[in-house]
Coordinates of C-alpha atoms in Angstrom, one line a residue:
X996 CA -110.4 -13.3 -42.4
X997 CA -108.1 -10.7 -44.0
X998 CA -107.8 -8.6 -40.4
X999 CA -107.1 -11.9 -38.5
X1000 CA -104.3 -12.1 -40.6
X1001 CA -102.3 -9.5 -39.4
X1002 CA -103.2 -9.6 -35.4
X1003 CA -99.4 -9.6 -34.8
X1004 CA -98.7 -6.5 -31.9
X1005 CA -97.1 -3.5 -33.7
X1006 CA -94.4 -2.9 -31.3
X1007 CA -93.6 -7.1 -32.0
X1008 CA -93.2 -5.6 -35.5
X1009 CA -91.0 -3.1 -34.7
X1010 CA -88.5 -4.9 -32.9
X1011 CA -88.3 -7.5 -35.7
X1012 CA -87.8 -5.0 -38.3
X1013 CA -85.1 -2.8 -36.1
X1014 CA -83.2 -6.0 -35.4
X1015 CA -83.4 -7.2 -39.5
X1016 CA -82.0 -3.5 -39.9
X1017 CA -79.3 -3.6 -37.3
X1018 CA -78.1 -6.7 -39.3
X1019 CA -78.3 -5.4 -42.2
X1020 CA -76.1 -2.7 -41.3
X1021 CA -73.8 -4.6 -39.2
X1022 CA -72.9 -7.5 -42.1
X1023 CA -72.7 -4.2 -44.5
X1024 CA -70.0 -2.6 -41.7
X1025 CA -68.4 -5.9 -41.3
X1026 CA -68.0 -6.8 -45.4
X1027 CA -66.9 -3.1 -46.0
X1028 CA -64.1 -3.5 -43.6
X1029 CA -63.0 -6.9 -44.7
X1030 CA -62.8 -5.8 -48.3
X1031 CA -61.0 -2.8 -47.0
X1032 CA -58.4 -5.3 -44.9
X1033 CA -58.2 -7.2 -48.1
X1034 CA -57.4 -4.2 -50.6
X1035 CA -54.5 -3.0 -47.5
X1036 CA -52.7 -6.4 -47.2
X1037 CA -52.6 -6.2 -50.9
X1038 CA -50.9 -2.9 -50.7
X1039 CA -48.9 -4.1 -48.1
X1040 CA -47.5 -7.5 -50.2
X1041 CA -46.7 -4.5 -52.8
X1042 CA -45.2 -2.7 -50.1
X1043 CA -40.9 -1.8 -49.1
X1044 CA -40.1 -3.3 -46.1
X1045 CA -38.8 -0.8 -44.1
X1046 CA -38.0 -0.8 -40.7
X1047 CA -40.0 0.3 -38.1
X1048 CA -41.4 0.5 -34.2
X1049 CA -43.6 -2.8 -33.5
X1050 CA -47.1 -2.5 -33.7
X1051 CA -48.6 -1.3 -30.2
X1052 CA -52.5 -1.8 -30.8
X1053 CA -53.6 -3.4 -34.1
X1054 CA -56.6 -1.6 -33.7
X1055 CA -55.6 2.3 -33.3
X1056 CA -51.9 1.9 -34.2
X1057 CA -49.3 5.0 -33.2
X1058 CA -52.0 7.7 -34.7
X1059 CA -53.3 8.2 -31.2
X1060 CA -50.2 8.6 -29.8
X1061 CA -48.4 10.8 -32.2
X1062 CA -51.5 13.1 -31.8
X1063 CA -50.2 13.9 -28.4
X1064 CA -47.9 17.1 -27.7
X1065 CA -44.6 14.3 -27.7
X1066 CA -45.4 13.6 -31.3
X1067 CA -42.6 15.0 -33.2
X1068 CA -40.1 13.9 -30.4
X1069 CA -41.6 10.2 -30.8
X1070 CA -41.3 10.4 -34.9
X1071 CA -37.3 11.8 -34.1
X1072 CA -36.8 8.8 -31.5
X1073 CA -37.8 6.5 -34.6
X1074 CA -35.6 8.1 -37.3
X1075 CA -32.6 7.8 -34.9
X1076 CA -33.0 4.2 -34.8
X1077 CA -34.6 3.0 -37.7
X1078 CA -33.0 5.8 -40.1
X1079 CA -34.2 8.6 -42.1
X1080 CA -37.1 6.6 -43.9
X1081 CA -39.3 4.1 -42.2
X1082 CA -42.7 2.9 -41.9
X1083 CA -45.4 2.8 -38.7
X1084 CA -48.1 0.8 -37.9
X1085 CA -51.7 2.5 -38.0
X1086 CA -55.2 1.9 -38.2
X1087 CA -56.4 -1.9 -38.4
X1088 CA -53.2 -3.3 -39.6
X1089 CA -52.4 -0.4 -42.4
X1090 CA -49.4 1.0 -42.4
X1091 CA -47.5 4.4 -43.2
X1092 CA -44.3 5.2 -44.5
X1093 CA -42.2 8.3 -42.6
X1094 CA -39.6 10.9 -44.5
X1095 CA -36.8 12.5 -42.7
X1096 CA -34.7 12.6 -46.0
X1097 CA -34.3 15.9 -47.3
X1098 CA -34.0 14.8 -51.1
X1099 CA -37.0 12.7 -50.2
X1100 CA -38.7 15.5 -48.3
X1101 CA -37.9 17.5 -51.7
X1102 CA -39.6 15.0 -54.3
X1103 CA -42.3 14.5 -52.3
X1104 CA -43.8 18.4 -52.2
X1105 CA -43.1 18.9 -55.7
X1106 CA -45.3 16.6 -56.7
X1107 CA -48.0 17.4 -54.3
X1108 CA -51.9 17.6 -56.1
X1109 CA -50.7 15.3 -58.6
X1110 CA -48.7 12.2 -57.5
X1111 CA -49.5 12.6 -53.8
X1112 CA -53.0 14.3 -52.7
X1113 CA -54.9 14.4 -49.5
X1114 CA -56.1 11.2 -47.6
X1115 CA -59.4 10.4 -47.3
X1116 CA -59.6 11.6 -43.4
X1117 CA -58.1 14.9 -44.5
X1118 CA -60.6 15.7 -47.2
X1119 CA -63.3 14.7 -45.0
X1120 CA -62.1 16.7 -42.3
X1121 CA -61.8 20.0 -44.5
X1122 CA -64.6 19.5 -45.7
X1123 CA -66.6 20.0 -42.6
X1124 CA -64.7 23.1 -41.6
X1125 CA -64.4 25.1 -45.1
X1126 CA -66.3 23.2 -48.1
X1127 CA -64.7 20.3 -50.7
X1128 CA -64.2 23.0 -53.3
X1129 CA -61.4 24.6 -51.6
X1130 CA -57.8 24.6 -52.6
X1131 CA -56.7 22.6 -49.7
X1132 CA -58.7 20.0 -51.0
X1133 CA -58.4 19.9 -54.8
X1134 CA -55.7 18.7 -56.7
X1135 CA -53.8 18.7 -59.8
X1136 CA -55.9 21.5 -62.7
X1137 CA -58.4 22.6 -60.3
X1138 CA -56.1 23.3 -57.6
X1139 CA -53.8 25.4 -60.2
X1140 CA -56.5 26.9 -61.6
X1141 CA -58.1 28.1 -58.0
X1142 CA -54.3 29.2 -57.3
X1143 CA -53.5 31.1 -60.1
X1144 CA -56.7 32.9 -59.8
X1145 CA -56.0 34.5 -55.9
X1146 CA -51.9 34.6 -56.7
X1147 CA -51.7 38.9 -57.6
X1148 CA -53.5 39.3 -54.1
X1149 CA -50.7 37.9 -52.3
X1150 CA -48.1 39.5 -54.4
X1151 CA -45.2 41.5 -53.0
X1152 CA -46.4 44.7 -53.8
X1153 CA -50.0 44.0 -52.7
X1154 CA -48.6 42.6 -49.2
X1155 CA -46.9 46.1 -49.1
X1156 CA -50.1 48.3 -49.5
X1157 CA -51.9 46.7 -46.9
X1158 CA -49.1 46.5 -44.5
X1159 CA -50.8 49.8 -43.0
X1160 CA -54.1 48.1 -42.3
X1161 CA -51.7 45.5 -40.2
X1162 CA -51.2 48.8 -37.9
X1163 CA -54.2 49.5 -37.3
X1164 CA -55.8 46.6 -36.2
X1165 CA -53.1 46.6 -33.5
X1166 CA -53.3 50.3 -32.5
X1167 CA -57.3 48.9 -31.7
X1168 CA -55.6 46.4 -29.0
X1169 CA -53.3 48.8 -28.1
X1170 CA -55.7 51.8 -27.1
X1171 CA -57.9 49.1 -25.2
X1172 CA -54.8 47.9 -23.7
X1173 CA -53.5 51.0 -22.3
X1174 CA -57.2 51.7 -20.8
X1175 CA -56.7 48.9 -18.5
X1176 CA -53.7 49.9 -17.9
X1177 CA -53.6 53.2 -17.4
X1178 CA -54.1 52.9 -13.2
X1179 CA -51.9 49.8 -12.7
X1180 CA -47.9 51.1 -13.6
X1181 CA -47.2 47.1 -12.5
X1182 CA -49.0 45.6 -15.2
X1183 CA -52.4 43.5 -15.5
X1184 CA -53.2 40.2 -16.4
X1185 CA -54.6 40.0 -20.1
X1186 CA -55.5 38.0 -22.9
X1187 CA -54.5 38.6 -26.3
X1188 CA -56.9 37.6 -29.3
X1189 CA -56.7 40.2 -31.9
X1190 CA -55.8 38.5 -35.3
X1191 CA -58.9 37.8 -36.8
X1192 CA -59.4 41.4 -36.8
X1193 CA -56.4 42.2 -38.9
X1194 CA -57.0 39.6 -41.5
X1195 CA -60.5 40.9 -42.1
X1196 CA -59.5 44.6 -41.8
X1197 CA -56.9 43.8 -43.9
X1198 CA -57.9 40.9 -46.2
X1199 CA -61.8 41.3 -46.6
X1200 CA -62.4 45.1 -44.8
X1201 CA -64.3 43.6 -42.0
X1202 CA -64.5 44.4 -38.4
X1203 CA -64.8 41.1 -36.3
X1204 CA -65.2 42.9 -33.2
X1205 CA -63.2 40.7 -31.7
X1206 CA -61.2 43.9 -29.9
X1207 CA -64.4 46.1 -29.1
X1208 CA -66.0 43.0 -26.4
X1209 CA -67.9 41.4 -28.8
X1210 CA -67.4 38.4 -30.2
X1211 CA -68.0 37.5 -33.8
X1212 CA -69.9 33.6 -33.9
X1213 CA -66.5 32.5 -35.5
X1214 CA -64.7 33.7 -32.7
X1215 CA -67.3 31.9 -30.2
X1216 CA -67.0 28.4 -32.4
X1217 CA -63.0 27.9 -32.2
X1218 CA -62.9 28.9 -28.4
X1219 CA -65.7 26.2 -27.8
X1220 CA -63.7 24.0 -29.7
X1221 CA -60.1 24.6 -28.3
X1222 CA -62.2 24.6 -24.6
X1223 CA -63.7 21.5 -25.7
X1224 CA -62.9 18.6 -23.2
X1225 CA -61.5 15.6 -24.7
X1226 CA -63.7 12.9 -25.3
X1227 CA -62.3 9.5 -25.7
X1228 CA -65.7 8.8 -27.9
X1229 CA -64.3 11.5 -30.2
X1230 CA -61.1 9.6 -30.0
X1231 CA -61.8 6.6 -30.8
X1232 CA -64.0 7.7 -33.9
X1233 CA -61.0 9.9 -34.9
X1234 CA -58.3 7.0 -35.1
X1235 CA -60.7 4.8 -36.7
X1236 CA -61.6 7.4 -39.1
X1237 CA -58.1 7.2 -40.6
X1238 CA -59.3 4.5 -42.4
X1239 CA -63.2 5.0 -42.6
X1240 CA -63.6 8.8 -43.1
X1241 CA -67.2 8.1 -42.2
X1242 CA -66.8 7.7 -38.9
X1243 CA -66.9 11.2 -38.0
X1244 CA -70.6 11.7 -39.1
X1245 CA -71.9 9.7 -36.4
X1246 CA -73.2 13.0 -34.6
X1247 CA -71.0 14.2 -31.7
X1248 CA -70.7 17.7 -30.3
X1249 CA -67.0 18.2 -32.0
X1250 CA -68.0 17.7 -35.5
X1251 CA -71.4 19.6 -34.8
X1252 CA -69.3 22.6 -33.8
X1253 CA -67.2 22.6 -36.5
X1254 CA -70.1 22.6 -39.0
X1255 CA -71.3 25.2 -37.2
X1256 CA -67.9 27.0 -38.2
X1257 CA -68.3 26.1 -41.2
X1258 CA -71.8 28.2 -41.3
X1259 CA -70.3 31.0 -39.6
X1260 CA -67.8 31.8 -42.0
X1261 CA -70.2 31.0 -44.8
X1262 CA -72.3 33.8 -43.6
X1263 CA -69.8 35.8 -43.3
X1264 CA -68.5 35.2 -46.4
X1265 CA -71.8 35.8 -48.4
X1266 CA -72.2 39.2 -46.6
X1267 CA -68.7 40.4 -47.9
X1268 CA -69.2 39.1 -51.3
X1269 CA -72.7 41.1 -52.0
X1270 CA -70.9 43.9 -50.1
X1271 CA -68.3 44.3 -52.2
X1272 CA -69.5 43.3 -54.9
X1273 CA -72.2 46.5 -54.6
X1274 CA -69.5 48.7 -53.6
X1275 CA -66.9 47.7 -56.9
X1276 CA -70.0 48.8 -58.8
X1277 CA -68.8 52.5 -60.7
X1278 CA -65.5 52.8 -58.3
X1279 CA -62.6 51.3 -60.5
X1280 CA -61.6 53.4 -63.2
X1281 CA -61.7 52.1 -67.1
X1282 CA -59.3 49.4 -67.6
X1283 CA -58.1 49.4 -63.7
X1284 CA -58.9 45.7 -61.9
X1285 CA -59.5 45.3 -58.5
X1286 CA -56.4 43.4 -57.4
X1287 CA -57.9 42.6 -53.6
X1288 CA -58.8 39.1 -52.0
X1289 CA -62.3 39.8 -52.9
X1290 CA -61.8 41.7 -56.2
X1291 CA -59.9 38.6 -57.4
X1292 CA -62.8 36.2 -56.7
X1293 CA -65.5 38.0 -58.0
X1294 CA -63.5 38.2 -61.0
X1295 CA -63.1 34.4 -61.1
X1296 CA -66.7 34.5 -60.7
X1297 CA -67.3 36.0 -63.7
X1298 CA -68.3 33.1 -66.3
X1299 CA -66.3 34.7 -69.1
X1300 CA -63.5 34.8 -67.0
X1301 CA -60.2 32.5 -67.8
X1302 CA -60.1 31.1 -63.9
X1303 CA -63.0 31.0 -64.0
X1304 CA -64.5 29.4 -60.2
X1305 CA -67.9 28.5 -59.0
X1306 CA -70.1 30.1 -56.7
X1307 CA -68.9 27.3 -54.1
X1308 CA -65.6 27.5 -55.3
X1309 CA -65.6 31.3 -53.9
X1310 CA -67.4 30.4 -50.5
X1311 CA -65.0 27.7 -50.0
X1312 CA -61.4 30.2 -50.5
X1313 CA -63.4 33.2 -48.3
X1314 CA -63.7 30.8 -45.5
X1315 CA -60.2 29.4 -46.0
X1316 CA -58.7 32.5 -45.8
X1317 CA -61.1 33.4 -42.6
X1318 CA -59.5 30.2 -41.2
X1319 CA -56.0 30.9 -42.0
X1320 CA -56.2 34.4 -40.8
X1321 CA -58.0 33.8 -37.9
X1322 CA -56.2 30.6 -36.4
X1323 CA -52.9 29.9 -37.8
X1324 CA -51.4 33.8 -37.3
X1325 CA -53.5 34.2 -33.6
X1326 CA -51.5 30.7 -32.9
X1327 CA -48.0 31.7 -34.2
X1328 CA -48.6 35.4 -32.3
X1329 CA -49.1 33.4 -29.1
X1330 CA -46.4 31.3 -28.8
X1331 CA -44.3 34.3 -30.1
X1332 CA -45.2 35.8 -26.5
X1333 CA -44.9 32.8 -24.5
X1334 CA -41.1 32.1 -25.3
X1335 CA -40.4 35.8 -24.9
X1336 CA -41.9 35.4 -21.8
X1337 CA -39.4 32.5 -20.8
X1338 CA -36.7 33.9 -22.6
X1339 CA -36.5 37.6 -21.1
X1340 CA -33.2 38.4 -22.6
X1341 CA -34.8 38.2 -26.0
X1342 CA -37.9 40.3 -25.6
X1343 CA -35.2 42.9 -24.5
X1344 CA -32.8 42.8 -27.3
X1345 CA -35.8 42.6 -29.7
X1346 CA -37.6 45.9 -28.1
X1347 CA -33.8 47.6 -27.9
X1348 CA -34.1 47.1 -31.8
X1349 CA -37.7 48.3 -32.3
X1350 CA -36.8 51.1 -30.0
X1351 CA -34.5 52.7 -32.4
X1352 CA -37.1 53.3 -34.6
X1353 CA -39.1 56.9 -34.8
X1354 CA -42.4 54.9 -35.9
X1355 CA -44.0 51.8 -36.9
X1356 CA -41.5 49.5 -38.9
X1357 CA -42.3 50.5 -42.9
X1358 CA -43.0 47.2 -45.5
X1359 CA -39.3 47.3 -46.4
X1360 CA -37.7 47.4 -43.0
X1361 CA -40.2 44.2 -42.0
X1362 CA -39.2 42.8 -45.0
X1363 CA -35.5 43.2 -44.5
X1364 CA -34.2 45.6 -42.3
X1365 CA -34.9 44.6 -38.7
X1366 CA -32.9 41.2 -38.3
X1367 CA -33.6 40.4 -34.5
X1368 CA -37.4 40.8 -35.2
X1369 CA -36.9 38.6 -38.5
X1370 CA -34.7 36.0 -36.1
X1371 CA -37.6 35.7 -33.4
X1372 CA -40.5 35.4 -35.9
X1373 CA -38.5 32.2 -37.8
X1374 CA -37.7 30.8 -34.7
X1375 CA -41.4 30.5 -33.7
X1376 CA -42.0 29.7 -37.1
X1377 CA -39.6 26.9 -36.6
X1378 CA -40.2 25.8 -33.4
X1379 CA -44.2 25.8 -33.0
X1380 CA -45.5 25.4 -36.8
X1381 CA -48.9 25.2 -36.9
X1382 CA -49.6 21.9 -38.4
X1383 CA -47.4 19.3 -36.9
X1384 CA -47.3 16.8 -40.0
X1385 CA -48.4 16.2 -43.4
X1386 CA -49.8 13.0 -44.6
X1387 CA -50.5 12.5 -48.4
X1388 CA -51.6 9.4 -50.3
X1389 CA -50.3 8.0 -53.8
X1390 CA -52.2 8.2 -56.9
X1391 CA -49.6 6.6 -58.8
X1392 CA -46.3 4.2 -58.8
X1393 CA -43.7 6.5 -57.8
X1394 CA -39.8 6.3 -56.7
X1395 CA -38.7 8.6 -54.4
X1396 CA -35.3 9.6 -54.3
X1397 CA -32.3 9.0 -51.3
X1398 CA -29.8 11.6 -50.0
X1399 CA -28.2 7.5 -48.8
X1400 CA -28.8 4.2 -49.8
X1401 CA -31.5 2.2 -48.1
X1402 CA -31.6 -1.5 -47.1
X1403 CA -34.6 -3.8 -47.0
X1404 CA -34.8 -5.0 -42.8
X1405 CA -35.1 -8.3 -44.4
X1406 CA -31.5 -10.3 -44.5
X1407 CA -32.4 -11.7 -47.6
X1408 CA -33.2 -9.2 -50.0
X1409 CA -32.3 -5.1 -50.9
X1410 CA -33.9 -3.2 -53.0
X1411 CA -33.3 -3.1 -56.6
X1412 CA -32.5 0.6 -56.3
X1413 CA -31.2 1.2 -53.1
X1414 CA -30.9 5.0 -53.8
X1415 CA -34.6 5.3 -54.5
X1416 CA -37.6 4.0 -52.5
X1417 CA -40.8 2.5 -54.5
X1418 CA -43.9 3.7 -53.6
X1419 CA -47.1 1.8 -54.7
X1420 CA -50.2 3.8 -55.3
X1421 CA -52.6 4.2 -52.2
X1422 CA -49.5 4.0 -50.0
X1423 CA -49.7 7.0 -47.3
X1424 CA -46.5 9.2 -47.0
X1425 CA -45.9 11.2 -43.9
X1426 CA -43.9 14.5 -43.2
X1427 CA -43.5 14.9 -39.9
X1428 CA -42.8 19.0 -40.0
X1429 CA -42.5 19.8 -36.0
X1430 CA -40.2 16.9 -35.8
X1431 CA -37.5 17.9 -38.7
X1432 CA -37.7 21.4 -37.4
X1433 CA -37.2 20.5 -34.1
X1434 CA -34.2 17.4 -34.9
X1435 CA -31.2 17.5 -33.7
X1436 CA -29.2 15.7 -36.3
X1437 CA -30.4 18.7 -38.7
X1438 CA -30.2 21.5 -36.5
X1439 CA -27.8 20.8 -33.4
X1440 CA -27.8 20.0 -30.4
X1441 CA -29.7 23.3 -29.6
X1442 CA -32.7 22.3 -31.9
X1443 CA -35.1 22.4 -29.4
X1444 CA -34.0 25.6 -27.7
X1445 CA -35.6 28.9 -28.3
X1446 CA -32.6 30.7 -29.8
X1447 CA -33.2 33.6 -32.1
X1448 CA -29.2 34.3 -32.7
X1449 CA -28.8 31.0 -34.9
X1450 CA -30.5 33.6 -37.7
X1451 CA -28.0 35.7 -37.5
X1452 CA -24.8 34.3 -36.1
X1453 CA -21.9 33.1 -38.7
X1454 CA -22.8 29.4 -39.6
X1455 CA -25.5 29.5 -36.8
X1456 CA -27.8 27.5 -39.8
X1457 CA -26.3 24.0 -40.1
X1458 CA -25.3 22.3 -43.5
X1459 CA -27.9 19.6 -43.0
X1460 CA -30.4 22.3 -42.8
X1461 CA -29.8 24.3 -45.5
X1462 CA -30.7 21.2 -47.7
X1463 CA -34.2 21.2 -45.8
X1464 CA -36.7 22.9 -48.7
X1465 CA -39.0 25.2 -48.0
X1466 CA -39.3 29.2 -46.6
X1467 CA -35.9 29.4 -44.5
X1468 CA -35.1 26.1 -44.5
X1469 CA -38.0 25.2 -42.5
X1470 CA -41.0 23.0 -43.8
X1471 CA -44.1 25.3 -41.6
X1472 CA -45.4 26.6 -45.0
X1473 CA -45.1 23.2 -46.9
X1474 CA -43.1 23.1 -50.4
X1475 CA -43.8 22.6 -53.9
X1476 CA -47.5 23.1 -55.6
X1477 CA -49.2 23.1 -51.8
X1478 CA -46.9 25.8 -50.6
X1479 CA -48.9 28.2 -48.3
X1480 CA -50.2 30.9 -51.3
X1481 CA -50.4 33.6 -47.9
X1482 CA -46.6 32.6 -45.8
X1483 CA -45.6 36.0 -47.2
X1484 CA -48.6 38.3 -45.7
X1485 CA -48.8 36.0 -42.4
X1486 CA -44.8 36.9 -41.9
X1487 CA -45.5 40.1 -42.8
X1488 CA -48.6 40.5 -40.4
X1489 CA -46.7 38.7 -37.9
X1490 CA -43.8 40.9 -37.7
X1491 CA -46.4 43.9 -37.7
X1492 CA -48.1 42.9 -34.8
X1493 CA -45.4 41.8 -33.1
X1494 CA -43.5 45.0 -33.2
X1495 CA -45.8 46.7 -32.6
X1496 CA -46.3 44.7 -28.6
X1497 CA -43.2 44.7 -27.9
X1498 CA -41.9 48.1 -28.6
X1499 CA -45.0 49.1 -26.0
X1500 CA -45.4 46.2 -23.7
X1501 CA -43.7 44.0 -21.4
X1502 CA -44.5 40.4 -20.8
X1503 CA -44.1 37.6 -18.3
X1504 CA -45.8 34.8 -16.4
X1505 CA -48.1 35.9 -14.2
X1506 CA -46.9 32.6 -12.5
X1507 CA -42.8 33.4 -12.7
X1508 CA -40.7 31.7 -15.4
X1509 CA -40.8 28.9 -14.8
X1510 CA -44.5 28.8 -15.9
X1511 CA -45.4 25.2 -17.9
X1512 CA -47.3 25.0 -21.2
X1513 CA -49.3 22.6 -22.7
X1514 CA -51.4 21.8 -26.0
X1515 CA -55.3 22.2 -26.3
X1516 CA -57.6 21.3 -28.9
X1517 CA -59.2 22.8 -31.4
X1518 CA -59.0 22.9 -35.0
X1519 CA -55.7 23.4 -34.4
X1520 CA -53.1 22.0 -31.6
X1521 CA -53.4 25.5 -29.5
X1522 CA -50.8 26.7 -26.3
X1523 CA -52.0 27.3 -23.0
X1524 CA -50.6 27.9 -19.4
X1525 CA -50.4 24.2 -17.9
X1526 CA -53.3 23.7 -15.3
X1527 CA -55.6 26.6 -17.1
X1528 CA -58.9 25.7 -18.4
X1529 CA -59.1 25.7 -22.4
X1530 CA -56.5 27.6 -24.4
X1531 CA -56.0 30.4 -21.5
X1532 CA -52.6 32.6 -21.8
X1533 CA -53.1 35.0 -19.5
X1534 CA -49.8 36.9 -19.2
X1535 CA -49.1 40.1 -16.6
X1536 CA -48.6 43.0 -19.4
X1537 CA -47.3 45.9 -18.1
X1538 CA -46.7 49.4 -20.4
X1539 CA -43.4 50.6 -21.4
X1540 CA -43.0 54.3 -21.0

């Protein structure tokens, strides 16, 4: 009687339970995002009113949009009409407030990691690529603490011994360079990827390979990703991930590749520790301390140590520095030789000025004394930085600061300090970088021009720019606690390499001048020659002799 009991067909079963379980998940889904609708229009109620563009999708919001390469001349269309702070519509109804203000700009990054820390999406997102324990993720004494500990290793005087190294990572392209070209005197098409062997020469005293034909798994992750072909799945899961993080764990080839960066430069990373750590054993002389990117974390490894940092804490700053080497400085040289290539006038007056040297440029005359070189590098800095926007998020009740008074929209009411703007905690707060160092009002009517001489002309840097914060007046490296802890070796590299291409090399379109570019993905918003597949700059490089 027992058996007859339980005649029902197992697959019968099966269904049942999968659809019980597809409820349960769906009414778990649906209250999760009612509560967080609930908790927003709350924040909203506490909200400014500030002015703003309508919204366009109550759904996705303007985050899709201002993903695309118009972004930052969409966020400067909205400051000239609704002013220099304002507010856009995003994900399911939310909403995000917008600074152009300087002073506001200013308040804002000082109290980065402790009023205003990283969204949700943002953490989640870093994560993935380099670990939570990192210091783009933490905040407030953890994030000081991690800082402090890597600080001597980007010192001055440490940027100026390994200046060197900088030369000869590019001597390696250079001498595979002038094999290719050593039968064609009218040049030959070529790619240049050569950073992420400086960094770890430099850095971590690694060869990547990247310059001898082989690429490093790294290397082979962020060219899948940047060839990656969009994928409006991806998409959608991206906007919506804005305001469920989540999202982006429902598996799909972009996140699995960026894990799988994340385990590439995690194996990397534990090879150079053990490395050095063997090779530190008996070198350094009594009392002397190893002062290098590596020799600084193993010392914060140390559990008598005052910075003391975790074995994950370590993993996670070796593979941000891997990333920042690798991507951001490959990025910035690239663009560097795309608006050479457009602007030919430039690349010669910048080689007439390396020419007059007998040898490489030394630390001091890269720091310093080569003004052309220094205008071109802070032009691309200006013009192309890598990340296109910061977004932060409130911890606390704040009131940010005016360079003008501020009205409500409403006809009825102001705000009780017009010179200062309440923010409620939770609220996100964006920077939109590209767009302030691309706007006209701050930098003229030229602000979207490649033009190296507004470094070094007479009042060629405007009034309204000089109160922007940040390295030269341009916001590419951030401000305040968050500051890049490396903007002084990546200019330094930067220069180095640069020099170093164009005092031997000529470039150009291999299409003419009038050659388009666009924006691919990747982990980072890459160029590429408009109508090429992936991130592909091939430019026609031809020896100078």
């Amino acid at each position: 009687m027992m058996i007859t009991k339980f005649t029902i067909p197992l697959p019968t079963i099966k269904i049942s339970v999968s659809f019980r379980v597809l409820d349960v998940l769906a009414v778990s889904v649906l209250t999760w995002s009612l509560i967080r609708l609930a908790r927003s229009a709350r924040r909203r109620a506490r909200a400014p009113r500030l002015p703003g563009p309508p919204t366009n999708s109550f759904i996705f919001g303007y985050p899709e949009v201002l993903m695309t390469p118009d972004g930052p001349d969409i966020y400067e269309a909205w400051a000239e009409k609704y002013g220099s702070v304002y507010q856009i519509p995003c994900t399911l109804g939310t909403k995000r407030i917008v600074l152009h203000d300087p002073k506001a700009i200013a308040h804002f990054y000082a109290r980065e990691t402790t009023t205003y820390i990283l969204t949700p999406l943002a953490v989640w997102l870093t994560g993935i690529i380099v670990g939570k324990e990192s210091m783009l993720t933490s905040h407030g004494e953890v994030h000081k603490r991690q800082r402090k500990s890597l600080t001597p290793a980007f010192s001055v005087a440490a940027i100026r011994k390994l200046s060197p190294i900088f030369y000869d990572s590019v001597y390696k392209a250079k001498a595979a360079w002038d094999t290719i070209l050593e039968s064609s005197p009218d040049g030959e098409i070529i790619e240049v990827q050569q950073c992420l062997d400086t960094i770890g020469v430099a850095g971590f005293s690694h060869d990547f390979a990247s310059l001898s034909g082989s690429p490093s798994a790294v290397q082979t992750v962020f060219e899948s990703l940047a060839n990656a072909k969009p994928s409006p799945l991806f998409g959608i899961l991206f906007v919506l991930a804005h305001l469920f993080p989540a999202m982006l764990s429902l598996p799909n080839p972009r996140t699995q590749m960026t894990k799988l960066l994340n385990e590439s430069m995690g194996s990397i990373s534990a090879v150079l520790l053990e490395r050095s750590r063997k090779e530190g054993e008996g070198v350094l002389e009594e009392g002397e301390s190893d002062r290098s990117i590596i020799g600084l974390l193993l010392k914060a490894g140390k559990a008598d140590s005052e910075l003391h940092m975790s074995q994950e804490e370590i993993m996670a700053q070796m593979k941000v520095l891997l990333f920042a080497g690798y991507e951001t400085t490959s990025v910035s040289l690239t663009w560097a030789l795309i608006e050479l290539c457009r602007d030919q006038e430039s690349q010669t007056k910048l080689r007439e000025e390396l020419s007059q040297l007998q040898t490489d440029p030394t630390w001091d005359q890269l720091h310093n004394g080569l003004p052309y070189l220094d205008a071109v590098v802070n032009e691309v800095l200006r013009l192309h930085p890598p990340l296109s926007e910061t977004s932060r998020v409130s911890t606390e009740h704040d009131l940010i600061p005016l360079s003008s008074p501020l009205h409500s929209p409403s006809s009825t009411a102001t705000f009780s300090s017009p010179t200062h703007l309440p923010i409620p905690p939770s609220t996100v707060v964006t920077v939109p970088i590209a767009a302030i160092n691309r706007s006209v009002s701050i930098w003229g009517s030229d602000a979207k021009e490649f033009k190296p001489a507004r470094w070094i002309e007479e009042g060629g840097i405007p009034g309204k720019a000089k109160g922007i914060v940040g390295y030269k007046h341009l916001l590419t490296f951030a401000d305040g606690p968050r500051t890049c802890l490396g903007k002084g070796f990546a200019v330094a590299e930067f220069k180095a390499v640069l020099s170093v291409l164009i005092r031997n090399y000529a470039f150009e379109f291999k299409d003419g001048p009038g050659t388009k570019t666009d924006l691919a993905g990747g982990v980072m918003p890459r160029p590429k020659i408009a109508g090429e597949e992936g991130s592909r700059v091939p430019l026609r490089v031809r020896r100078i002799e």
